[in-house]
Tab-separated table of C-alpha atoms in Angstrom:
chain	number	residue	atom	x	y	z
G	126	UNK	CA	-15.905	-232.425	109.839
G	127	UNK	CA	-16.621	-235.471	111.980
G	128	UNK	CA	-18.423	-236.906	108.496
G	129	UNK	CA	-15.505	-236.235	106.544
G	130	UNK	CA	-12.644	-238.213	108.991
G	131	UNK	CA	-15.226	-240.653	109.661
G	132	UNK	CA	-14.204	-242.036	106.356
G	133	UNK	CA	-10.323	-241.186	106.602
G	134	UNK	CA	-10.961	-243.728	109.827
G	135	UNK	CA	-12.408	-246.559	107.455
G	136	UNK	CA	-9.695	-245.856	104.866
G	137	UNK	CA	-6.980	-247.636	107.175
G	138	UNK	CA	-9.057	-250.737	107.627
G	139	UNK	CA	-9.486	-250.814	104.125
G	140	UNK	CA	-6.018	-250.902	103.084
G	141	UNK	CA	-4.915	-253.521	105.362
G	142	UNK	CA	-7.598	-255.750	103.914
G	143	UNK	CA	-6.900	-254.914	99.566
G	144	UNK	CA	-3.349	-254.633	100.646
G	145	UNK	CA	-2.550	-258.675	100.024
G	146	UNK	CA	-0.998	-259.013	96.608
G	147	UNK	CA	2.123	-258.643	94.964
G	148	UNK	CA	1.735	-257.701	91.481
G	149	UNK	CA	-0.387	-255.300	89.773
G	150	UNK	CA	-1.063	-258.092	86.871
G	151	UNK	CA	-3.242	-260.326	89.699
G	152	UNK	CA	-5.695	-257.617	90.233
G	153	UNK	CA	-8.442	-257.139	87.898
G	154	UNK	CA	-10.742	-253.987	87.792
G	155	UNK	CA	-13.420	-255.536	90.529
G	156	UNK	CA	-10.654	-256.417	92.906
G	157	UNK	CA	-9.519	-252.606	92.856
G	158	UNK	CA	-12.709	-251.137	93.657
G	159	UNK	CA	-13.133	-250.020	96.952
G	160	UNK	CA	-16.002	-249.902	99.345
G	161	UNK	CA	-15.879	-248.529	102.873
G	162	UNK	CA	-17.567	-248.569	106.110
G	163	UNK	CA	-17.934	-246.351	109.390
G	164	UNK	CA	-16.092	-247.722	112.294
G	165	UNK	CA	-18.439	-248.361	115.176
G	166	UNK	CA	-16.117	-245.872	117.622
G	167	UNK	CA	-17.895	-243.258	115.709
G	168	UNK	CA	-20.579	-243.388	117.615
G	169	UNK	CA	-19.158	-243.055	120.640
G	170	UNK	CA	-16.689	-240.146	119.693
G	171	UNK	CA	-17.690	-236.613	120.885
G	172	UNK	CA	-16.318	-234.039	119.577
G	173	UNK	CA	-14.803	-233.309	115.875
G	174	UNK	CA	-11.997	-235.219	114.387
G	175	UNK	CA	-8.901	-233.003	113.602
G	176	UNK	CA	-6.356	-235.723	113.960
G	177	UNK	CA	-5.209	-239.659	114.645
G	178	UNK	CA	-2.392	-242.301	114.456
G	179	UNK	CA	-2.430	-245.951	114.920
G	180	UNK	CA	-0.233	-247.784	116.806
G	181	UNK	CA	-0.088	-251.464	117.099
G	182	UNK	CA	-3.465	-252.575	117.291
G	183	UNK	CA	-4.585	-249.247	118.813
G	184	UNK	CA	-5.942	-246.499	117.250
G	185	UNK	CA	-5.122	-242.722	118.922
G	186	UNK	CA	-7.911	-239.910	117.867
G	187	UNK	CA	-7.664	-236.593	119.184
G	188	UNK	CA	-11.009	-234.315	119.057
G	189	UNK	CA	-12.122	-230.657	119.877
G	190	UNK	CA	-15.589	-229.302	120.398
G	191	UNK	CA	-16.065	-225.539	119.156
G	192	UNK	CA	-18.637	-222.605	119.878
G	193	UNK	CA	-21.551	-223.562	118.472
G	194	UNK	CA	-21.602	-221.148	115.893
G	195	UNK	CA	-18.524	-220.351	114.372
G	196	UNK	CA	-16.810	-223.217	115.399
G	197	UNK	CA	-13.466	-221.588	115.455
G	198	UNK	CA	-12.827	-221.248	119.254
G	199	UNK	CA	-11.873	-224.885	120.533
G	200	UNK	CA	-13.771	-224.877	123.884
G	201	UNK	CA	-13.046	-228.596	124.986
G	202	UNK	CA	-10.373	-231.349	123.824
G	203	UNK	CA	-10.237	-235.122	124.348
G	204	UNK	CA	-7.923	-237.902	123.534
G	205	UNK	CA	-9.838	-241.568	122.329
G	206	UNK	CA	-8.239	-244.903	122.298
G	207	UNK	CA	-9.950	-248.097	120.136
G	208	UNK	CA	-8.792	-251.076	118.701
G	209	UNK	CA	-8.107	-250.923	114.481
G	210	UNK	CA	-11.855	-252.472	113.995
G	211	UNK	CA	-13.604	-250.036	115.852
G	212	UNK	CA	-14.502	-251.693	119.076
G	213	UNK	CA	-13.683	-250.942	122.679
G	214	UNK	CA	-13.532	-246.869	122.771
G	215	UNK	CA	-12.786	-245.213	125.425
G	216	UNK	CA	-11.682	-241.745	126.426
G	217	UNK	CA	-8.335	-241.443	127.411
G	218	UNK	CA	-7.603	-239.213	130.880
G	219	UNK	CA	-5.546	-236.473	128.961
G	220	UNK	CA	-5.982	-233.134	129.298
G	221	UNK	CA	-4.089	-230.470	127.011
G	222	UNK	CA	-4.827	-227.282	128.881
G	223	UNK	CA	-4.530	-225.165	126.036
G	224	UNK	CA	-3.595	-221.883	125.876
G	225	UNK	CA	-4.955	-219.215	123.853
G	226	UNK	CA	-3.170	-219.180	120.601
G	227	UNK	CA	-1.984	-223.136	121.045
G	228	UNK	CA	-3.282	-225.458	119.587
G	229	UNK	CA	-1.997	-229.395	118.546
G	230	UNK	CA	0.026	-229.651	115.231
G	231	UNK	CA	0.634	-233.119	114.799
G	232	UNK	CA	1.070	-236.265	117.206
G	233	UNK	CA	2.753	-239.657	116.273
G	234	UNK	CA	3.408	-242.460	118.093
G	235	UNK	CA	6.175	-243.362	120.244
G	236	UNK	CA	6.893	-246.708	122.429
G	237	UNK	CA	3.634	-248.531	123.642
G	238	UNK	CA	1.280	-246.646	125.303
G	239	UNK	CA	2.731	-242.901	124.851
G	240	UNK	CA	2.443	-240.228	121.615
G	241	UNK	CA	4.551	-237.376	120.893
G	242	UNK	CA	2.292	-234.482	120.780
G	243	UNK	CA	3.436	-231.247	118.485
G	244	UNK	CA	1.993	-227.626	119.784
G	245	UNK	CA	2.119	-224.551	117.712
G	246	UNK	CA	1.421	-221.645	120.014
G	247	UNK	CA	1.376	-218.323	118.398
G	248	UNK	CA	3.107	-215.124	120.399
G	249	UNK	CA	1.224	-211.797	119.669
G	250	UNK	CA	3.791	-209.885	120.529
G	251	UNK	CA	6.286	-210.983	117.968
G	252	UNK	CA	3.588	-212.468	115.231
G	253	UNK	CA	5.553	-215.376	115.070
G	254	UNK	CA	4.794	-218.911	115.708
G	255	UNK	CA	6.790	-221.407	118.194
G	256	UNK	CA	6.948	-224.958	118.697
G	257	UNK	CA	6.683	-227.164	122.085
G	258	UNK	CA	7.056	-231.092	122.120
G	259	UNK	CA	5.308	-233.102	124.771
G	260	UNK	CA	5.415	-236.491	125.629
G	261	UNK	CA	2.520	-238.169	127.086
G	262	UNK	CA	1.205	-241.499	128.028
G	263	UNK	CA	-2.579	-242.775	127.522
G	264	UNK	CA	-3.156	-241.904	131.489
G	265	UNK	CA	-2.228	-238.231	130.981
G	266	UNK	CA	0.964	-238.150	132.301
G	267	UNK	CA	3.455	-235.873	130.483
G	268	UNK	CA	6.989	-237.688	130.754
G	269	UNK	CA	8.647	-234.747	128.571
G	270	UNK	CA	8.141	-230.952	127.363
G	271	UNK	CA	10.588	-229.628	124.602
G	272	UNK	CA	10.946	-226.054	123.757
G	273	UNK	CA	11.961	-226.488	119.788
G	274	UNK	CA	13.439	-222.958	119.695
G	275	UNK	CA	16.026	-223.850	122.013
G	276	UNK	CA	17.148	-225.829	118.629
G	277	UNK	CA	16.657	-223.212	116.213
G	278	UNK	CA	18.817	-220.151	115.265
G	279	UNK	CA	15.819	-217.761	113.505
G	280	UNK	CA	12.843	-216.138	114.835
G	281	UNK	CA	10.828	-217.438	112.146
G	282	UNK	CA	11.151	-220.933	112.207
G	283	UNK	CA	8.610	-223.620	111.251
G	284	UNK	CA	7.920	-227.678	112.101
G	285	UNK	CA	6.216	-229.292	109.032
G	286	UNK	CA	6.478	-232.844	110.289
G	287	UNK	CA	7.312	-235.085	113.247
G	288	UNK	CA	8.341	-238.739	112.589
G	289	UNK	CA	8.974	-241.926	114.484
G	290	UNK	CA	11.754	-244.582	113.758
G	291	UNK	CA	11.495	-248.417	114.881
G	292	UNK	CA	13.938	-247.440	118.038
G	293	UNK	CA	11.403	-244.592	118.918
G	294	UNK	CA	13.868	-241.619	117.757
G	295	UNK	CA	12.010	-238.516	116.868
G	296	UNK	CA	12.254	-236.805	114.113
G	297	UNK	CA	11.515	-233.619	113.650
G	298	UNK	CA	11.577	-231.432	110.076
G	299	UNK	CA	11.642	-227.975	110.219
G	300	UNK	CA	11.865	-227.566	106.153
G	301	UNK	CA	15.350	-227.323	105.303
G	302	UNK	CA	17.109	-229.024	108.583
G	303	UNK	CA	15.835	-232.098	110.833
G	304	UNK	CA	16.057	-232.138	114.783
G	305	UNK	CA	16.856	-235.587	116.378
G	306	UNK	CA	16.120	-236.472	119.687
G	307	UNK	CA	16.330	-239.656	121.301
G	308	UNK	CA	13.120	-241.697	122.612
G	309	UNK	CA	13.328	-240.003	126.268
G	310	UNK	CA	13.584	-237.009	124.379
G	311	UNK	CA	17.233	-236.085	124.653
G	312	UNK	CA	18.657	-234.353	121.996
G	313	UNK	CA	20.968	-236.324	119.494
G	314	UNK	CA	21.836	-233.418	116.913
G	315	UNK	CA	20.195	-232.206	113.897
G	316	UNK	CA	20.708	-232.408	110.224
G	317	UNK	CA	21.231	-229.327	108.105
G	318	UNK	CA	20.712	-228.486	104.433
G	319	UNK	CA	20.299	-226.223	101.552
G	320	UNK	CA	17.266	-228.108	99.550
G	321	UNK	CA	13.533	-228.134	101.219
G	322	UNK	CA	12.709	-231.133	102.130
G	323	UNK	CA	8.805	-231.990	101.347
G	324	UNK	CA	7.921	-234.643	104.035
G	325	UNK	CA	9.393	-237.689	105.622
G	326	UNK	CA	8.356	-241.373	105.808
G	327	UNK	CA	9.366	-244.274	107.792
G	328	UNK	CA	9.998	-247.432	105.850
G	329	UNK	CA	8.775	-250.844	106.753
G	330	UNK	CA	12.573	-251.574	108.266
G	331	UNK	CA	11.559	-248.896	110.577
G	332	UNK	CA	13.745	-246.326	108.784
G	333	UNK	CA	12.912	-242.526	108.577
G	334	UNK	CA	13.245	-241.243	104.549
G	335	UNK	CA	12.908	-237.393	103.892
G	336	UNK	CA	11.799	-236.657	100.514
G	337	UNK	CA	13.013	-234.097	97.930
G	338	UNK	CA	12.333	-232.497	94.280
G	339	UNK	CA	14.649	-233.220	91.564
G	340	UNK	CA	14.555	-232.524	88.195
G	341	UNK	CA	10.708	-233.189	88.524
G	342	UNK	CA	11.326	-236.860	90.289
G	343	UNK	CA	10.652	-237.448	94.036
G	344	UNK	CA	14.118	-238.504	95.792
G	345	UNK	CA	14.450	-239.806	99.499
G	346	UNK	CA	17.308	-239.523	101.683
G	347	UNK	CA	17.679	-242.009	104.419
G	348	UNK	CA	18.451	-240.480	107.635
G	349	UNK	CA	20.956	-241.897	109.860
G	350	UNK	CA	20.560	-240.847	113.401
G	351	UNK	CA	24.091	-242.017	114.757
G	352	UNK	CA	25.648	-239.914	111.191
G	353	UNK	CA	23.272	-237.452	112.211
G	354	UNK	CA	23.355	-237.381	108.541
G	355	UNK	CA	22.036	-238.935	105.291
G	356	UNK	CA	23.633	-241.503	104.072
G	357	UNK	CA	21.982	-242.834	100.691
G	358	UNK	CA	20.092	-241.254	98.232
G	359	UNK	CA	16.943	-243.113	96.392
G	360	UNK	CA	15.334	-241.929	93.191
G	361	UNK	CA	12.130	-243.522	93.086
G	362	UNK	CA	11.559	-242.044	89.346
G	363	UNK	CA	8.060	-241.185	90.211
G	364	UNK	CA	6.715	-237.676	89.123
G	365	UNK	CA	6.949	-235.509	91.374
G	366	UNK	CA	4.008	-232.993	90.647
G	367	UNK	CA	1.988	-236.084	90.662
G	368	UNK	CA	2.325	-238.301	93.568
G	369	UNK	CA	1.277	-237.792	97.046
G	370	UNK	CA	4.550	-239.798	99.349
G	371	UNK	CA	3.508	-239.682	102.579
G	372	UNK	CA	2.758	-242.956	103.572
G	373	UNK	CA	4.978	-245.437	105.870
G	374	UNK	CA	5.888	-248.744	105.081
G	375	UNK	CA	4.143	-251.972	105.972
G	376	UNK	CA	3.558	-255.202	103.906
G	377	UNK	CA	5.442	-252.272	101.396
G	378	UNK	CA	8.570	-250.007	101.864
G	379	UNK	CA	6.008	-246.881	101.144
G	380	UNK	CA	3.042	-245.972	100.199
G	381	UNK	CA	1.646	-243.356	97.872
G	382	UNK	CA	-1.328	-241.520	96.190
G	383	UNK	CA	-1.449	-241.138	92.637
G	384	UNK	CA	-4.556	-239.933	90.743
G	385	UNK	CA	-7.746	-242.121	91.958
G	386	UNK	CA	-5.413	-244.809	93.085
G	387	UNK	CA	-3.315	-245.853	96.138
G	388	UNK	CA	0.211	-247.898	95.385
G	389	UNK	CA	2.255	-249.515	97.575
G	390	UNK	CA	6.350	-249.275	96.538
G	391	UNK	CA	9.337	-251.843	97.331
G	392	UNK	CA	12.386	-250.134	96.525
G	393	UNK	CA	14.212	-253.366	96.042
G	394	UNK	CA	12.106	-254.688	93.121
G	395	UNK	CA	12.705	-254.744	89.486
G	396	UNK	CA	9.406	-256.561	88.459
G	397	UNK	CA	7.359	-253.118	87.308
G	398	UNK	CA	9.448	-249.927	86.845
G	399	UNK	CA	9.532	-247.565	89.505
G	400	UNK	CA	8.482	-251.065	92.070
G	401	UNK	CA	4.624	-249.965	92.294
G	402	UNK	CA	1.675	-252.281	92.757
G	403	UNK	CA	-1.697	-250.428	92.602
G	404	UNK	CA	-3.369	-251.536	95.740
G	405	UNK	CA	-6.732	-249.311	95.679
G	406	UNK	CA	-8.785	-247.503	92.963
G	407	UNK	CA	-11.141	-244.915	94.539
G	408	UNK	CA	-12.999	-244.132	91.156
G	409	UNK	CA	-16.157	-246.200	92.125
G	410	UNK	CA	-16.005	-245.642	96.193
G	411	UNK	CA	-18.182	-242.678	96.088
G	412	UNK	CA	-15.422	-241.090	98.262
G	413	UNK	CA	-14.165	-237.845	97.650
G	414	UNK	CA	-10.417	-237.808	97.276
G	415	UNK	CA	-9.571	-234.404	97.515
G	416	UNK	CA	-10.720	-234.191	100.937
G	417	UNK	CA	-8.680	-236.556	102.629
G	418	UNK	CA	-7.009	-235.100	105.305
G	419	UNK	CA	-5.227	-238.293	106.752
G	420	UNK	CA	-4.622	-241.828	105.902
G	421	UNK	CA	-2.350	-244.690	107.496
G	422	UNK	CA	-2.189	-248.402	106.131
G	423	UNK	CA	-2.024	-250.702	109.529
């Protein structure tokens, strides 16, 4: 496992560097390939990978050890802070304190310095699954704790994704509605709907997106917090069965997978249909695509 996000790791470095042009038609064949190498934190990281998130010039890695054997029990967790090159890794003074049957979900990035940190913890007693938020800073602090099923109205509920905006409102998506809090963690509303909605972005304006199937064509909705609502619909007439959206914006509005490539997408642009520029082309990396678990342009 550690192998495998090793390379997930690189893959962010890697974009930031092929990520420089505009147009597809100034990129020849030998500019797309794309070669990788191990960040040096690597060797200082104990533990195996099972999640990360850059923010800034930081990079955030969370790692578990397991039973030696099986490696299904988590017996130990740590937190790892680096700079986006590798260098200067050190282990962070969080503890998680897990419970049996909790485990972390998903973490993102909040204001400097702190990450939202999403906890499934599974009840025996009524085979169902629930949800606690927690805010924490990199000295192990936890500023916040959020029970999500004060916000929901079903026993069965679900949290696919947690998102970030540029004025550190969370997101949260629990398939067909979204949960808004505020960056202290108070809660603003939440957004309800008939239609699943298959991930969320943020764009590079620091905007959160949801996306949605149409007619076989991935559409985002842009969320506004203060509506607690969407308020403008965006076909980005790419296929939906296809693509892989789940990207946020940088030097682009989005980012995306699509076969052995990666594309970045301005939504404003009329230069190539659909506004993509192919970026990266894995074909001759050596890398194995289907295995990606993560990756994050910085």
């Amino acid at each position: 496992m550690k192998y495998k996000f090793s390379y997930i790791l690189i893959l962010i470095i890697a974009c930031c560097l092929a990520g420089c042009s505009n147009s597809k038609n100034d990129l020849d064949q030998k500019e797309l390939v794309y070669g990788y190498e191990r960040l040096a934190c690597m060797d200082e990281i104990k533990g195996d990978i099972l999640n990360f998130d850059a923010a800034g010039d930081s990079l955030y890695i969370y790692v578990a050890e397991y039973e030696e054997e099986e490696k299904e029990e988590v017996i130990d967790s740590y937190f790892y802070k680096c700079k986006t090159d590798g260098s200067e890794a050190v282990r962070l003074p969080m503890k998680l304190g897990l419970e049996d049957f909790e485990w972390l979900y998903a973490m993102e990035s909040a204001e400097e310095g702190t990450l939202w940190l999403l906890f499934s913890v599974y009840d025996e007693g009524s085979m169902t699954s629930t949800y606690i938020l927690r805010k924490a800073d990199d000295k192990g602090n936890i500023l916040k704790e959020i029970d999500l099923k004060e916000y929901m109205d079903v026993d069965d509920f679900f949290v696919s994704a947690i998102k970030t905006d540029a004025e550190h409102n969370l997101y949260v998506c629990s398939g067909y509605g979204i949960l808004l809090f505020d960056m202290d963690g108070a809660f603003i509303g939440n957004i309800e709907g008939k239609q699943y909605i298959e991930n969320m972005v943020c764009s590079k304006d620091g905007t959160v997106w949801a996306g949605f199937y149409k007619k076989r064509n991935y559409i985002l909705k842009r969320i506004d917090p203060d509506k607690k609502a969407y308020d403008e619909t965006y076909n980005t007439n790419l296929p939906f069965e296809a693509v892989v959206f789940d990207m946020d914006g940088l030097a682009y509005d989005f980012y995306y997978r699509q076969d052995e490539s990666l594309f970045g997408y301005n939504m404003a642009t009329e230069e190539l249909p659909g506004g993509s520029t192919e970026i990266i082309h894995f074909m001759a990396s050596g890398l194995n695509t289907n295995s990606f678990g993560k990756m994050q342009v910085i």
